[in-house]
Short mmCIF file of C-alpha atoms and ligand atoms in Angstrom, two decimals:
data_model
loop_
_atom_site.label_atom_id
_atom_site.label_comp_id
_atom_site.label_asym_id
_atom_site.label_seq_id
_atom_site.Cartn_x
_atom_site.Cartn_y
_atom_site.Cartn_z
CA MET A 1 9.28 -54.85 -75.76
CA ALA A 2 7.17 -57.66 -77.24
CA VAL A 3 7.52 -60.97 -75.49
CA SER A 4 8.43 -62.73 -78.71
CA SER A 5 11.49 -60.48 -79.03
CA MET A 6 12.08 -60.53 -75.28
CA SER A 7 14.89 -62.67 -74.03
CA LYS A 8 13.67 -65.96 -72.62
CA THR A 9 16.22 -65.43 -69.83
CA ALA A 10 14.41 -62.28 -68.70
CA LEU A 11 11.15 -64.18 -68.57
CA ARG A 12 12.79 -66.99 -66.62
CA ARG A 13 14.33 -64.47 -64.22
CA ALA A 14 10.96 -62.85 -63.62
CA MET A 15 9.52 -66.25 -62.83
CA ALA A 16 12.46 -67.29 -60.68
CA GLY A 17 11.45 -68.03 -57.12
CA ASN A 18 7.94 -69.08 -58.04
CA THR A 19 6.69 -72.27 -56.51
CA VAL A 20 5.49 -75.09 -58.76
CA SER A 21 1.85 -74.32 -58.04
CA GLN A 22 2.36 -70.67 -58.91
CA LYS A 23 4.05 -71.61 -62.16
CA VAL A 24 0.99 -73.69 -62.96
CA ALA A 25 -1.22 -70.70 -62.15
CA PHE A 26 1.05 -68.51 -64.25
CA ASN A 27 0.66 -70.78 -67.24
CA ALA A 28 -3.02 -71.27 -66.62
CA THR A 29 -3.74 -67.74 -67.79
CA ARG A 30 -2.74 -68.96 -71.24
CA THR A 31 -5.96 -71.01 -71.28
CA TYR A 32 -7.71 -67.98 -72.71
CA ALA A 33 -4.83 -66.88 -74.87
CA SER A 34 -3.87 -68.19 -78.23
CA LYS A 35 -0.36 -68.18 -79.64
CA THR A 36 0.36 -64.61 -78.66
CA ALA A 37 1.94 -63.68 -75.33
CA SER A 38 -0.50 -63.23 -72.48
CA LEU A 39 -0.63 -60.03 -70.45
CA LYS A 40 1.01 -61.72 -67.48
CA GLU A 41 3.86 -63.02 -69.62
CA THR A 42 4.35 -59.65 -71.27
CA PHE A 43 4.48 -57.89 -67.91
CA ALA A 44 6.80 -60.51 -66.42
CA ALA A 45 9.11 -60.21 -69.40
CA GLY A 46 9.53 -56.46 -68.97
CA LEU A 47 9.84 -56.58 -65.21
CA PRO A 48 13.57 -57.31 -64.75
CA GLU A 49 14.42 -54.31 -66.93
CA LYS A 50 12.10 -52.05 -64.90
CA ILE A 51 13.55 -53.26 -61.59
CA GLU A 52 17.05 -52.67 -62.93
CA GLN A 53 16.14 -49.15 -64.16
CA ILE A 54 14.82 -48.18 -60.73
CA LYS A 55 17.85 -49.69 -58.98
CA THR A 56 20.27 -47.79 -61.21
CA LEU A 57 18.32 -44.53 -60.95
CA LYS A 58 18.30 -44.73 -57.17
CA LYS A 59 21.97 -45.74 -57.01
CA GLU A 60 23.19 -42.98 -59.30
CA HIS A 61 20.78 -40.18 -58.40
CA GLY A 62 19.17 -41.23 -55.14
CA ASN A 63 20.43 -38.26 -53.15
CA LYS A 64 19.60 -35.55 -55.75
CA VAL A 65 17.34 -32.76 -54.50
CA ILE A 66 14.20 -32.69 -56.66
CA GLY A 67 12.33 -29.68 -55.32
CA GLU A 68 11.44 -27.38 -52.49
CA VAL A 69 8.35 -27.53 -50.36
CA THR A 70 6.68 -24.47 -48.90
CA LEU A 71 4.49 -24.28 -45.84
CA ASP A 72 1.63 -23.19 -48.12
CA GLN A 73 1.91 -26.50 -49.95
CA VAL A 74 1.82 -28.40 -46.68
CA TYR A 75 -1.38 -26.63 -45.65
CA GLY A 76 -2.65 -26.69 -49.24
CA GLY A 77 -3.38 -30.40 -49.62
CA ALA A 78 0.22 -31.26 -50.63
CA ARG A 79 -0.57 -29.57 -53.98
CA GLY A 80 2.36 -29.89 -56.38
CA ILE A 81 4.72 -31.68 -53.97
CA LYS A 82 6.65 -34.17 -56.08
CA SER A 83 6.59 -37.35 -54.04
CA LEU A 84 4.92 -40.21 -55.89
CA VAL A 85 5.93 -42.75 -58.52
CA TRP A 86 3.21 -43.54 -61.09
CA GLU A 87 4.21 -45.39 -64.24
CA GLY A 88 1.00 -45.43 -66.28
CA SER A 89 0.39 -41.77 -66.93
CA VAL A 90 1.75 -38.27 -66.49
CA LEU A 91 -0.43 -35.17 -66.42
CA ASP A 92 0.80 -31.96 -68.01
CA SER A 93 -1.01 -28.84 -66.83
CA GLU A 94 -1.34 -27.48 -70.37
CA GLU A 95 -1.53 -30.59 -72.52
CA GLY A 96 -3.47 -32.94 -70.24
CA ILE A 97 -2.97 -36.62 -69.71
CA ARG A 98 -0.61 -38.95 -71.55
CA PHE A 99 -0.95 -42.67 -71.01
CA ARG A 100 2.54 -44.17 -71.26
CA GLY A 101 3.51 -41.17 -73.35
CA LYS A 102 0.43 -41.26 -75.59
CA THR A 103 -2.26 -38.57 -75.71
CA ILE A 104 -5.94 -39.53 -75.77
CA PRO A 105 -6.20 -39.01 -79.57
CA GLU A 106 -3.08 -41.13 -80.05
CA CYS A 107 -4.60 -43.89 -77.90
CA GLN A 108 -7.82 -43.64 -79.91
CA GLU A 109 -5.70 -44.12 -83.00
CA VAL A 110 -3.48 -47.02 -81.99
CA LEU A 111 -5.42 -49.12 -79.51
CA PRO A 112 -7.42 -52.06 -80.89
CA LYS A 113 -11.13 -51.58 -81.46
CA ALA A 114 -14.11 -53.91 -81.49
CA PRO A 115 -15.01 -55.29 -84.94
CA GLY A 116 -16.82 -52.47 -86.73
CA GLY A 117 -16.18 -50.07 -83.85
CA ASN A 118 -14.41 -46.70 -83.78
CA GLU A 119 -13.57 -46.26 -80.13
CA PRO A 120 -10.62 -47.91 -78.38
CA LEU A 121 -11.25 -50.90 -76.15
CA PRO A 122 -10.37 -50.25 -72.49
CA GLU A 123 -8.75 -53.69 -72.43
CA GLY A 124 -6.05 -52.19 -74.66
CA LEU A 125 -5.48 -49.25 -72.37
CA PHE A 126 -5.17 -51.56 -69.35
CA TRP A 127 -2.53 -53.51 -71.27
CA LEU A 128 -0.72 -50.31 -72.21
CA LEU A 129 -0.80 -48.98 -68.64
CA LEU A 130 0.57 -52.18 -67.18
CA THR A 131 3.22 -53.03 -69.74
CA GLY A 132 3.95 -49.83 -71.66
CA GLU A 133 3.17 -51.69 -74.88
CA VAL A 134 0.33 -51.39 -77.37
CA PRO A 135 -1.29 -54.84 -77.53
CA SER A 136 -2.23 -56.63 -80.72
CA GLU A 137 -5.89 -57.19 -81.61
CA GLN A 138 -5.54 -60.83 -80.61
CA GLN A 139 -4.07 -59.94 -77.24
CA VAL A 140 -6.98 -57.60 -76.55
CA ARG A 141 -9.53 -60.25 -77.61
CA ASP A 142 -7.80 -62.71 -75.26
CA LEU A 143 -7.97 -60.20 -72.44
CA SER A 144 -11.70 -59.64 -73.04
CA ALA A 145 -12.17 -63.41 -72.85
CA GLU A 146 -10.07 -63.67 -69.73
CA TRP A 147 -12.06 -60.99 -67.89
CA ALA A 148 -15.33 -62.55 -69.00
CA ALA A 149 -14.13 -65.92 -67.70
CA ARG A 150 -13.48 -64.36 -64.29
CA SER A 151 -16.77 -62.47 -64.11
CA GLU A 152 -18.90 -64.62 -61.84
CA LEU A 153 -19.68 -63.24 -58.39
CA PRO A 154 -19.64 -65.42 -55.29
CA SER A 155 -23.26 -65.87 -54.19
CA PHE A 156 -22.72 -64.11 -50.86
CA VAL A 157 -21.64 -60.94 -52.72
CA THR A 158 -24.73 -61.08 -54.93
CA GLU A 159 -26.86 -61.48 -51.81
CA LEU A 160 -25.03 -58.65 -50.09
CA ILE A 161 -25.84 -56.29 -52.96
CA ASP A 162 -29.43 -57.53 -53.11
CA ARG A 163 -29.88 -56.78 -49.41
CA CYS A 164 -28.70 -53.18 -49.65
CA PRO A 165 -31.51 -50.66 -49.17
CA SER A 166 -32.27 -49.04 -52.52
CA ASP A 167 -31.58 -45.61 -51.02
CA LEU A 168 -28.01 -46.54 -50.04
CA HIS A 169 -25.91 -44.57 -52.52
CA PRO A 170 -24.71 -46.79 -55.40
CA MET A 171 -21.09 -45.87 -54.61
CA ALA A 172 -21.47 -47.15 -51.04
CA GLN A 173 -22.96 -50.39 -52.41
CA PHE A 174 -20.10 -50.63 -54.90
CA SER A 175 -17.43 -50.18 -52.27
CA LEU A 176 -19.18 -52.68 -49.97
CA ALA A 177 -19.25 -55.36 -52.69
CA VAL A 178 -15.59 -54.81 -53.63
CA THR A 179 -14.56 -54.99 -49.96
CA ALA A 180 -16.53 -58.23 -49.53
CA LEU A 181 -14.61 -59.80 -52.43
CA GLU A 182 -11.60 -59.76 -50.10
CA HIS A 183 -12.93 -63.22 -49.23
CA GLU A 184 -11.55 -64.38 -52.62
CA SER A 185 -8.12 -62.75 -52.33
CA ASN A 186 -5.23 -64.90 -53.56
CA PHE A 187 -2.83 -62.36 -52.14
CA SER A 188 -4.26 -62.34 -48.62
CA LYS A 189 -4.44 -66.13 -48.50
CA ALA A 190 -0.87 -66.53 -49.75
CA TYR A 191 0.37 -63.85 -47.34
CA ALA A 192 -1.27 -65.61 -44.40
CA LYS A 193 0.46 -68.85 -45.41
CA GLY A 194 3.76 -67.06 -45.96
CA MET A 195 5.13 -66.05 -49.35
CA LYS A 196 8.26 -64.47 -50.72
CA LYS A 197 8.25 -60.80 -51.73
CA THR A 198 9.01 -61.85 -55.32
CA GLU A 199 5.63 -63.58 -55.37
CA TYR A 200 3.59 -60.54 -54.30
CA TRP A 201 2.94 -59.21 -57.75
CA GLU A 202 1.59 -62.43 -59.22
CA HIS A 203 -1.06 -62.70 -56.53
CA THR A 204 -1.86 -59.01 -56.92
CA PHE A 205 -2.13 -59.58 -60.67
CA GLU A 206 -4.52 -62.51 -60.18
CA ASP A 207 -6.63 -60.56 -57.68
CA SER A 208 -6.74 -57.54 -60.00
CA MET A 209 -7.80 -59.62 -62.99
CA ASP A 210 -10.49 -61.38 -60.95
CA LEU A 211 -11.70 -58.09 -59.53
CA ILE A 212 -11.84 -56.33 -62.90
CA GLY A 213 -13.67 -59.30 -64.39
CA LYS A 214 -16.35 -59.03 -61.71
CA LEU A 215 -16.89 -55.26 -61.78
CA PRO A 216 -19.51 -55.19 -64.61
CA ASN A 217 -21.58 -57.76 -62.72
CA ILE A 218 -21.37 -55.70 -59.52
CA ALA A 219 -22.13 -52.39 -61.23
CA ALA A 220 -25.02 -53.83 -63.23
CA ARG A 221 -26.49 -55.61 -60.21
CA ILE A 222 -26.53 -52.33 -58.26
CA TYR A 223 -28.11 -50.48 -61.20
CA ARG A 224 -30.73 -53.13 -61.95
CA ASN A 225 -31.64 -53.48 -58.25
CA VAL A 226 -31.95 -49.78 -57.52
CA TYR A 227 -33.54 -48.57 -60.75
CA LYS A 228 -34.91 -51.56 -62.71
CA ASP A 229 -36.24 -55.08 -62.19
CA GLY A 230 -33.25 -56.57 -60.33
CA LYS A 231 -32.45 -58.94 -63.21
CA VAL A 232 -28.92 -58.95 -64.64
CA ALA A 233 -28.11 -60.58 -67.99
CA PRO A 234 -25.35 -63.20 -67.90
CA THR A 235 -21.88 -62.26 -69.10
CA GLN A 236 -21.44 -63.04 -72.79
CA LYS A 237 -18.09 -64.79 -72.97
CA ASP A 238 -17.46 -63.86 -76.60
CA GLN A 239 -18.01 -60.14 -76.12
CA ASP A 240 -15.74 -57.33 -74.98
CA TYR A 241 -15.80 -55.79 -71.52
CA SER A 242 -17.72 -52.64 -72.45
CA TYR A 243 -20.33 -54.56 -74.40
CA ASN A 244 -20.95 -56.77 -71.39
CA LEU A 245 -21.25 -53.80 -69.05
CA ALA A 246 -23.65 -52.03 -71.44
CA ASN A 247 -25.64 -55.23 -71.92
CA GLN A 248 -25.89 -55.99 -68.23
CA LEU A 249 -27.02 -52.46 -67.50
CA GLY A 250 -29.67 -53.01 -70.19
CA PHE A 251 -28.45 -50.67 -72.94
CA ALA A 252 -26.54 -52.84 -75.43
CA GLU A 253 -29.26 -52.70 -78.06
CA ASN A 254 -27.97 -49.27 -78.93
CA LYS A 255 -24.59 -49.77 -80.63
CA ASP A 256 -23.67 -46.14 -80.03
CA PHE A 257 -24.10 -46.58 -76.28
CA VAL A 258 -21.73 -49.56 -76.40
CA GLU A 259 -19.24 -47.38 -78.26
CA LEU A 260 -19.71 -44.67 -75.64
CA MET A 261 -18.93 -47.21 -72.91
CA ARG A 262 -15.71 -48.15 -74.73
CA LEU A 263 -14.63 -44.52 -74.88
CA TYR A 264 -15.87 -43.74 -71.36
CA LEU A 265 -14.10 -46.72 -69.77
CA THR A 266 -10.90 -45.86 -71.63
CA ILE A 267 -10.64 -42.18 -70.75
CA HIS A 268 -11.67 -42.36 -67.07
CA THR A 269 -9.02 -44.95 -66.17
CA ASP A 270 -6.00 -43.00 -65.08
CA HIS A 271 -4.99 -39.43 -64.31
CA GLU A 272 -1.55 -39.88 -62.74
CA GLY A 273 -0.99 -40.85 -59.13
CA GLY A 274 -1.84 -37.86 -56.95
CA ASN A 275 -5.62 -37.69 -57.38
CA VAL A 276 -7.62 -38.98 -54.44
CA SER A 277 -8.75 -42.34 -55.87
CA ALA A 278 -5.37 -43.23 -57.36
CA HIS A 279 -3.33 -42.12 -54.40
CA THR A 280 -5.64 -43.84 -51.91
CA THR A 281 -5.50 -47.15 -53.78
CA HIS A 282 -1.72 -46.91 -53.90
CA LEU A 283 -1.41 -45.85 -50.24
CA VAL A 284 -3.66 -48.60 -48.87
CA GLY A 285 -1.90 -51.13 -51.09
CA SER A 286 1.43 -50.05 -49.65
CA ALA A 287 0.37 -51.63 -46.36
CA LEU A 288 0.03 -54.89 -48.35
CA SER A 289 -3.75 -54.74 -48.22
CA SER A 290 -5.08 -56.74 -51.17
CA ALA A 291 -6.26 -55.32 -54.49
CA TYR A 292 -9.85 -55.61 -53.19
CA LEU A 293 -9.26 -53.60 -50.03
CA SER A 294 -7.07 -51.08 -51.84
CA LEU A 295 -9.52 -50.44 -54.67
CA ALA A 296 -12.47 -50.21 -52.24
CA ALA A 297 -10.58 -47.46 -50.40
CA GLY A 298 -9.94 -45.66 -53.69
CA LEU A 299 -13.61 -45.93 -54.62
CA ASN A 300 -14.59 -44.32 -51.33
CA GLY A 301 -12.42 -41.37 -52.31
CA LEU A 302 -13.85 -41.29 -55.82
CA ALA A 303 -17.30 -40.96 -54.21
CA GLY A 304 -16.50 -37.47 -52.90
CA PRO A 305 -18.19 -34.49 -54.63
CA LEU A 306 -14.89 -32.72 -55.28
CA HIS A 307 -13.62 -35.82 -57.12
CA GLY A 308 -15.61 -38.43 -59.07
CA LEU A 309 -19.03 -37.57 -57.71
CA ALA A 310 -18.77 -34.26 -59.59
CA ASN A 311 -20.09 -36.02 -62.71
CA GLN A 312 -23.42 -36.67 -60.97
CA GLU A 313 -23.38 -33.14 -59.58
CA VAL A 314 -22.99 -31.63 -63.07
CA LEU A 315 -26.19 -33.12 -64.40
CA LYS A 316 -28.06 -32.14 -61.23
CA TRP A 317 -26.74 -28.61 -61.57
CA LEU A 318 -27.73 -28.40 -65.26
CA THR A 319 -31.20 -29.77 -64.51
CA GLU A 320 -31.62 -27.28 -61.68
CA MET A 321 -30.49 -24.53 -64.03
CA LYS A 322 -33.22 -25.48 -66.49
CA SER A 323 -35.91 -25.51 -63.83
CA THR A 324 -34.71 -22.25 -62.24
CA VAL A 325 -34.08 -20.30 -65.44
CA GLY A 326 -37.00 -21.76 -67.39
CA SER A 327 -37.13 -21.97 -71.16
CA ASP A 328 -35.15 -18.76 -71.82
CA LEU A 329 -31.65 -20.23 -71.63
CA SER A 330 -30.02 -17.09 -72.96
CA ASP A 331 -26.33 -16.34 -72.35
CA GLU A 332 -27.40 -13.61 -69.90
CA ASN A 333 -29.56 -15.98 -67.85
CA ILE A 334 -26.85 -18.66 -67.78
CA THR A 335 -24.29 -16.06 -66.69
CA LYS A 336 -26.61 -15.01 -63.87
CA TYR A 337 -27.13 -18.64 -62.83
CA LEU A 338 -23.37 -19.18 -62.72
CA TRP A 339 -22.94 -16.11 -60.51
CA ASP A 340 -25.81 -17.25 -58.26
CA THR A 341 -24.07 -20.60 -57.82
CA LEU A 342 -20.79 -18.92 -56.91
CA LYS A 343 -22.39 -16.33 -54.62
CA SER A 344 -24.21 -19.06 -52.71
CA GLY A 345 -20.76 -20.47 -51.85
CA ARG A 346 -21.07 -23.52 -54.11
CA VAL A 347 -18.54 -24.66 -56.70
CA VAL A 348 -19.44 -24.88 -60.38
CA PRO A 349 -19.31 -28.66 -60.79
CA GLY A 350 -17.20 -29.98 -63.65
CA TYR A 351 -15.00 -26.89 -63.74
CA GLY A 352 -11.53 -26.42 -62.28
CA HIS A 353 -8.72 -28.86 -61.63
CA ALA A 354 -5.89 -29.28 -59.18
CA VAL A 355 -3.28 -29.75 -61.93
CA LEU A 356 -4.82 -28.92 -65.34
CA ARG A 357 -4.82 -25.33 -66.57
CA LYS A 358 -6.60 -25.93 -69.89
CA THR A 359 -9.74 -27.71 -71.07
CA ASP A 360 -9.40 -31.34 -70.08
CA PRO A 361 -8.71 -33.50 -73.18
CA ARG A 362 -11.11 -36.05 -71.66
CA TYR A 363 -13.79 -33.34 -71.95
CA VAL A 364 -12.72 -32.71 -75.54
CA SER A 365 -12.96 -36.38 -76.55
CA GLN A 366 -16.47 -36.61 -75.08
CA ARG A 367 -17.43 -33.39 -76.83
CA GLU A 368 -16.23 -34.87 -80.11
CA PHE A 369 -18.31 -37.98 -79.45
CA ALA A 370 -21.35 -35.77 -78.80
CA LEU A 371 -20.76 -33.71 -81.94
CA LYS A 372 -20.74 -36.94 -83.92
CA HIS A 373 -23.62 -38.79 -82.25
CA LEU A 374 -25.93 -36.24 -80.59
CA PRO A 375 -25.26 -32.78 -82.03
CA ASP A 376 -28.87 -31.65 -81.57
CA ASP A 377 -29.47 -32.91 -78.04
CA PRO A 378 -30.70 -29.94 -75.97
CA MET A 379 -28.59 -30.92 -72.93
CA PHE A 380 -25.47 -31.19 -75.09
CA LYS A 381 -26.25 -27.76 -76.50
CA LEU A 382 -26.58 -26.46 -72.94
CA VAL A 383 -23.23 -27.99 -71.96
CA SER A 384 -21.66 -26.31 -75.00
CA GLN A 385 -23.23 -22.99 -74.09
CA VAL A 386 -21.95 -23.24 -70.50
CA TYR A 387 -18.50 -24.07 -71.92
CA LYS A 388 -18.62 -20.76 -73.79
CA ILE A 389 -19.64 -18.74 -70.72
CA ALA A 390 -18.30 -20.39 -67.54
CA PRO A 391 -14.55 -19.83 -68.11
CA GLY A 392 -15.14 -16.07 -68.33
CA VAL A 393 -17.32 -16.00 -65.20
CA LEU A 394 -14.88 -18.15 -63.21
CA THR A 395 -11.98 -15.97 -64.34
CA GLU A 396 -13.84 -12.82 -63.26
CA HIS A 397 -14.75 -14.51 -59.97
CA GLY A 398 -11.00 -14.85 -59.56
CA LYS A 399 -10.66 -17.81 -57.25
CA THR A 400 -10.12 -20.96 -59.29
CA LYS A 401 -6.71 -21.43 -60.85
CA ASN A 402 -8.32 -23.25 -63.77
CA PRO A 403 -11.58 -21.86 -65.18
CA PHE A 404 -11.91 -24.64 -67.79
CA PRO A 405 -14.03 -27.82 -67.75
CA ASN A 406 -12.78 -31.17 -66.52
CA VAL A 407 -13.89 -34.69 -67.51
CA ASP A 408 -16.98 -34.57 -65.29
CA ALA A 409 -18.51 -31.60 -67.09
CA HIS A 410 -19.48 -33.81 -70.01
CA SER A 411 -19.98 -37.45 -69.13
CA GLY A 412 -23.46 -37.22 -67.56
CA VAL A 413 -24.93 -35.50 -70.60
CA LEU A 414 -23.82 -38.37 -72.84
CA LEU A 415 -25.24 -40.99 -70.52
CA GLN A 416 -28.60 -39.26 -70.14
CA TYR A 417 -28.94 -39.00 -73.93
CA TYR A 418 -28.97 -42.80 -74.18
CA GLY A 419 -31.51 -43.14 -71.35
CA LEU A 420 -29.12 -43.75 -68.47
CA THR A 421 -30.59 -40.87 -66.54
CA GLU A 422 -30.02 -42.01 -62.94
CA GLN A 423 -27.30 -39.56 -61.93
CA ASN A 424 -26.52 -41.18 -58.58
CA PHE A 425 -25.23 -44.19 -60.50
CA TYR A 426 -22.76 -42.29 -62.68
CA THR A 427 -19.78 -42.46 -60.34
CA VAL A 428 -20.05 -46.27 -60.31
CA LEU A 429 -19.22 -46.24 -64.03
CA PHE A 430 -16.31 -43.91 -63.28
CA GLY A 431 -15.22 -46.39 -60.61
CA VAL A 432 -15.27 -49.36 -63.02
CA SER A 433 -13.00 -47.40 -65.33
CA ARG A 434 -10.78 -46.10 -62.53
CA ALA A 435 -10.09 -49.69 -61.46
CA LEU A 436 -8.47 -50.25 -64.88
CA GLY A 437 -6.13 -47.32 -64.18
CA VAL A 438 -5.14 -47.83 -60.56
CA LEU A 439 -4.76 -51.61 -60.48
CA PRO A 440 -1.91 -51.70 -63.03
CA GLN A 441 0.08 -49.45 -60.69
CA LEU A 442 -0.78 -51.66 -57.72
CA ILE A 443 0.64 -54.66 -59.60
CA ILE A 444 3.73 -52.65 -60.51
CA ASP A 445 4.10 -51.46 -56.89
CA ARG A 446 4.21 -55.05 -55.64
CA ALA A 447 6.47 -56.13 -58.51
CA VAL A 448 9.12 -53.51 -57.88
CA GLY A 449 8.90 -53.81 -54.10
CA ALA A 450 7.39 -50.39 -53.35
CA PRO A 451 7.59 -49.77 -49.61
CA ILE A 452 4.86 -48.81 -47.15
CA GLU A 453 4.09 -45.09 -47.55
CA ARG A 454 4.81 -42.90 -44.54
CA PRO A 455 5.27 -39.14 -45.07
CA LYS A 456 6.16 -37.02 -42.04
CA SER A 457 3.58 -34.87 -40.32
CA PHE A 458 3.90 -32.09 -37.75
CA SER A 459 1.41 -30.24 -35.54
CA THR A 460 0.86 -26.52 -36.26
CA GLU A 461 2.97 -25.74 -33.19
CA ALA A 462 5.77 -27.96 -34.51
CA TRP A 463 5.57 -26.41 -38.00
CA ALA A 464 5.76 -22.95 -36.44
CA LYS A 465 8.87 -23.98 -34.56
CA LEU A 466 10.37 -25.41 -37.75
CA VAL A 467 9.91 -22.17 -39.69
CA GLY A 468 10.91 -20.00 -36.74
CA ALA A 469 7.46 -18.51 -36.14
CA LYS A 470 5.87 -17.55 -32.84
CA LEU A 471 2.21 -18.52 -32.41
N1 CMX B 14 -16.21 -23.29 -58.85
C1 CMX B 14 -16.05 -22.39 -57.86
N2 CMX B 14 -14.91 -22.26 -57.18
C2 CMX B 14 -13.88 -23.04 -57.53
C3 CMX B 14 -13.97 -23.96 -58.57
C4 CMX B 14 -15.21 -24.09 -59.24
N3 CMX B 14 -15.40 -24.98 -60.21
N4 CMX B 14 -12.79 -24.60 -58.69
C5 CMX B 14 -12.00 -24.09 -57.74
N5 CMX B 14 -12.65 -23.14 -57.03
C6 CMX B 14 -12.17 -22.40 -55.88
C7 CMX B 14 -11.76 -23.40 -54.80
O1 CMX B 14 -12.90 -23.85 -54.06
C8 CMX B 14 -10.80 -22.57 -54.00
O2 CMX B 14 -11.56 -21.71 -53.17
P1 CMX B 14 -11.08 -21.37 -51.66
O3 CMX B 14 -9.80 -20.62 -51.84
O4 CMX B 14 -12.18 -20.54 -51.13
O5 CMX B 14 -10.91 -22.67 -50.96
C9 CMX B 14 -10.12 -21.73 -55.06
O6 CMX B 14 -10.98 -21.73 -56.20
C10 CMX B 14 -8.77 -22.27 -55.50
O7 CMX B 14 -8.93 -23.61 -55.93
P2 CMX B 14 -7.97 -24.23 -57.03
O8 CMX B 14 -6.58 -24.19 -56.50
O9 CMX B 14 -8.23 -23.64 -58.35
O10 CMX B 14 -8.50 -25.73 -57.11
P3 CMX B 14 -8.19 -26.94 -56.13
O11 CMX B 14 -6.97 -27.62 -56.62
O12 CMX B 14 -8.22 -26.52 -54.71
O13 CMX B 14 -9.45 -27.88 -56.38
C11 CMX B 14 -11.12 -28.97 -57.65
C12 CMX B 14 -9.64 -28.59 -57.57
C13 CMX B 14 -11.32 -29.91 -58.83
C14 CMX B 14 -11.48 -29.76 -56.36
C15 CMX B 14 -11.98 -27.68 -57.78
O14 CMX B 14 -11.66 -27.03 -58.97
C16 CMX B 14 -13.46 -27.94 -57.69
O15 CMX B 14 -14.01 -28.02 -56.58
N6 CMX B 14 -14.14 -28.10 -58.87
C17 CMX B 14 -15.56 -28.42 -58.89
C18 CMX B 14 -15.76 -29.88 -58.58
C19 CMX B 14 -15.26 -30.76 -59.72
O16 CMX B 14 -15.56 -30.54 -60.88
N7 CMX B 14 -14.51 -31.82 -59.36
C20 CMX B 14 -14.06 -32.82 -60.34
C21 CMX B 14 -12.58 -32.76 -60.63
C22 CMX B 14 -12.17 -33.86 -61.58
C23 CMX B 14 -12.17 -35.18 -60.86
O17 CMX B 14 -11.37 -35.37 -59.93
O18 CMX B 14 -12.99 -36.03 -61.19
#
């Protein structure tokens, strides 16, 4: 529902209980906005309806049984157990992700773009994930300006990053910097002073917006320190988020790279709530840890090789393949290399998925980008060749439930084409995007009063007793 058509009463109700100073802060976000409704206003306007929906659903259906759980699922990483609420996206095993009901191609179609650009702006997806609404061009421009206005890092965080040894993995540096920003947390300060539960979401919103605004500066500082001259360009206040990230990394001269960043930051945001980075952010947030502490925890999960780090692993694996196989990259040699990987007990990075059972649409959208911008790149050709062969090999191998590529099978190849060849940095870019997917849910969690998470655990002896087994 657009705020203009939204009842003023709903907006007033959402703001009810705010202190005078918070109302000032609430209105202050309009500084960057023009006549259109700001993101905070739009979210606040839809909130009473959402709270009411949840209340009614729980009242009328709260005791309905929604599934069975087997012992295999308990020992199998809780795979498939329906137990989380995640508003922004739902993942279908065959169709892939839908953001607020929209597929990736639909998002590419309807979300606002930069002037002269073809790819959606991640600002628009953030808006969609938080509010369920497609923003107007003006709203997206205002959001770009708002994030740019919040981009400056406290000097102690800059110094902290500068003092990291250059061989500390970029993801560890990233998580360290985000954790240190806890110093700035509105939420933690207000909680320490004492605040009402109805005020939680506004502070979480402010923290999330501040944090997102600062991420390009953090990411670029890490990149420029570890791989370049340590100098980071200032944020350009009249540019969009992806342009600024590309520019601060040192790649904005190439317009296609900026477009790639827009696509990349849009499609890596959200993949429903059960994946490690999303679930961790949500779980840590449920203890009322701030957006900074919650996201840092999620980033630590994203840094694992079975999750986000796979995108760095893919390029390493492809490069190793080239040096092992040599110049004769025939189908036979690639097949043999795949089997050698599997026989050595390693996974084929970028293939398989806990939920998906088809080619990941995020892979497809990157493939389409490559077909348009770099059809003759040898690494892209290699990725395409592996795509032709790996599903058959993985099926014959017989272990993975999904022999098709996931998002990570493609991203590194696009980045290396434009000269961003430092693979260990890739997951930081994933992390910047993931923040735009998990923080909307954190705001929603606090707005609807989501409780602290606490599933039940048993020891193996206790499980055995429960199922009537003798050990
Ligand atoms: N290569 C080799 N074996 C694989 C495999 C792959 N790409 N994918 C799954 N398998 C194996 C699993 O290791 C498991 O073996 P064991 O029974 O010996 O433990 C078996 O197949 C069954 O696994 P599954 O149910 O199909 O997959 P899971 O839900 O357990 O794991 C995932 C999902 C993504 C961790 C796994 O497919 C994998 O390790 N892929 C490679 C790493 C990767 O690309 N990760 C990125 C995922 C996307 C993201 O989160 O960013």
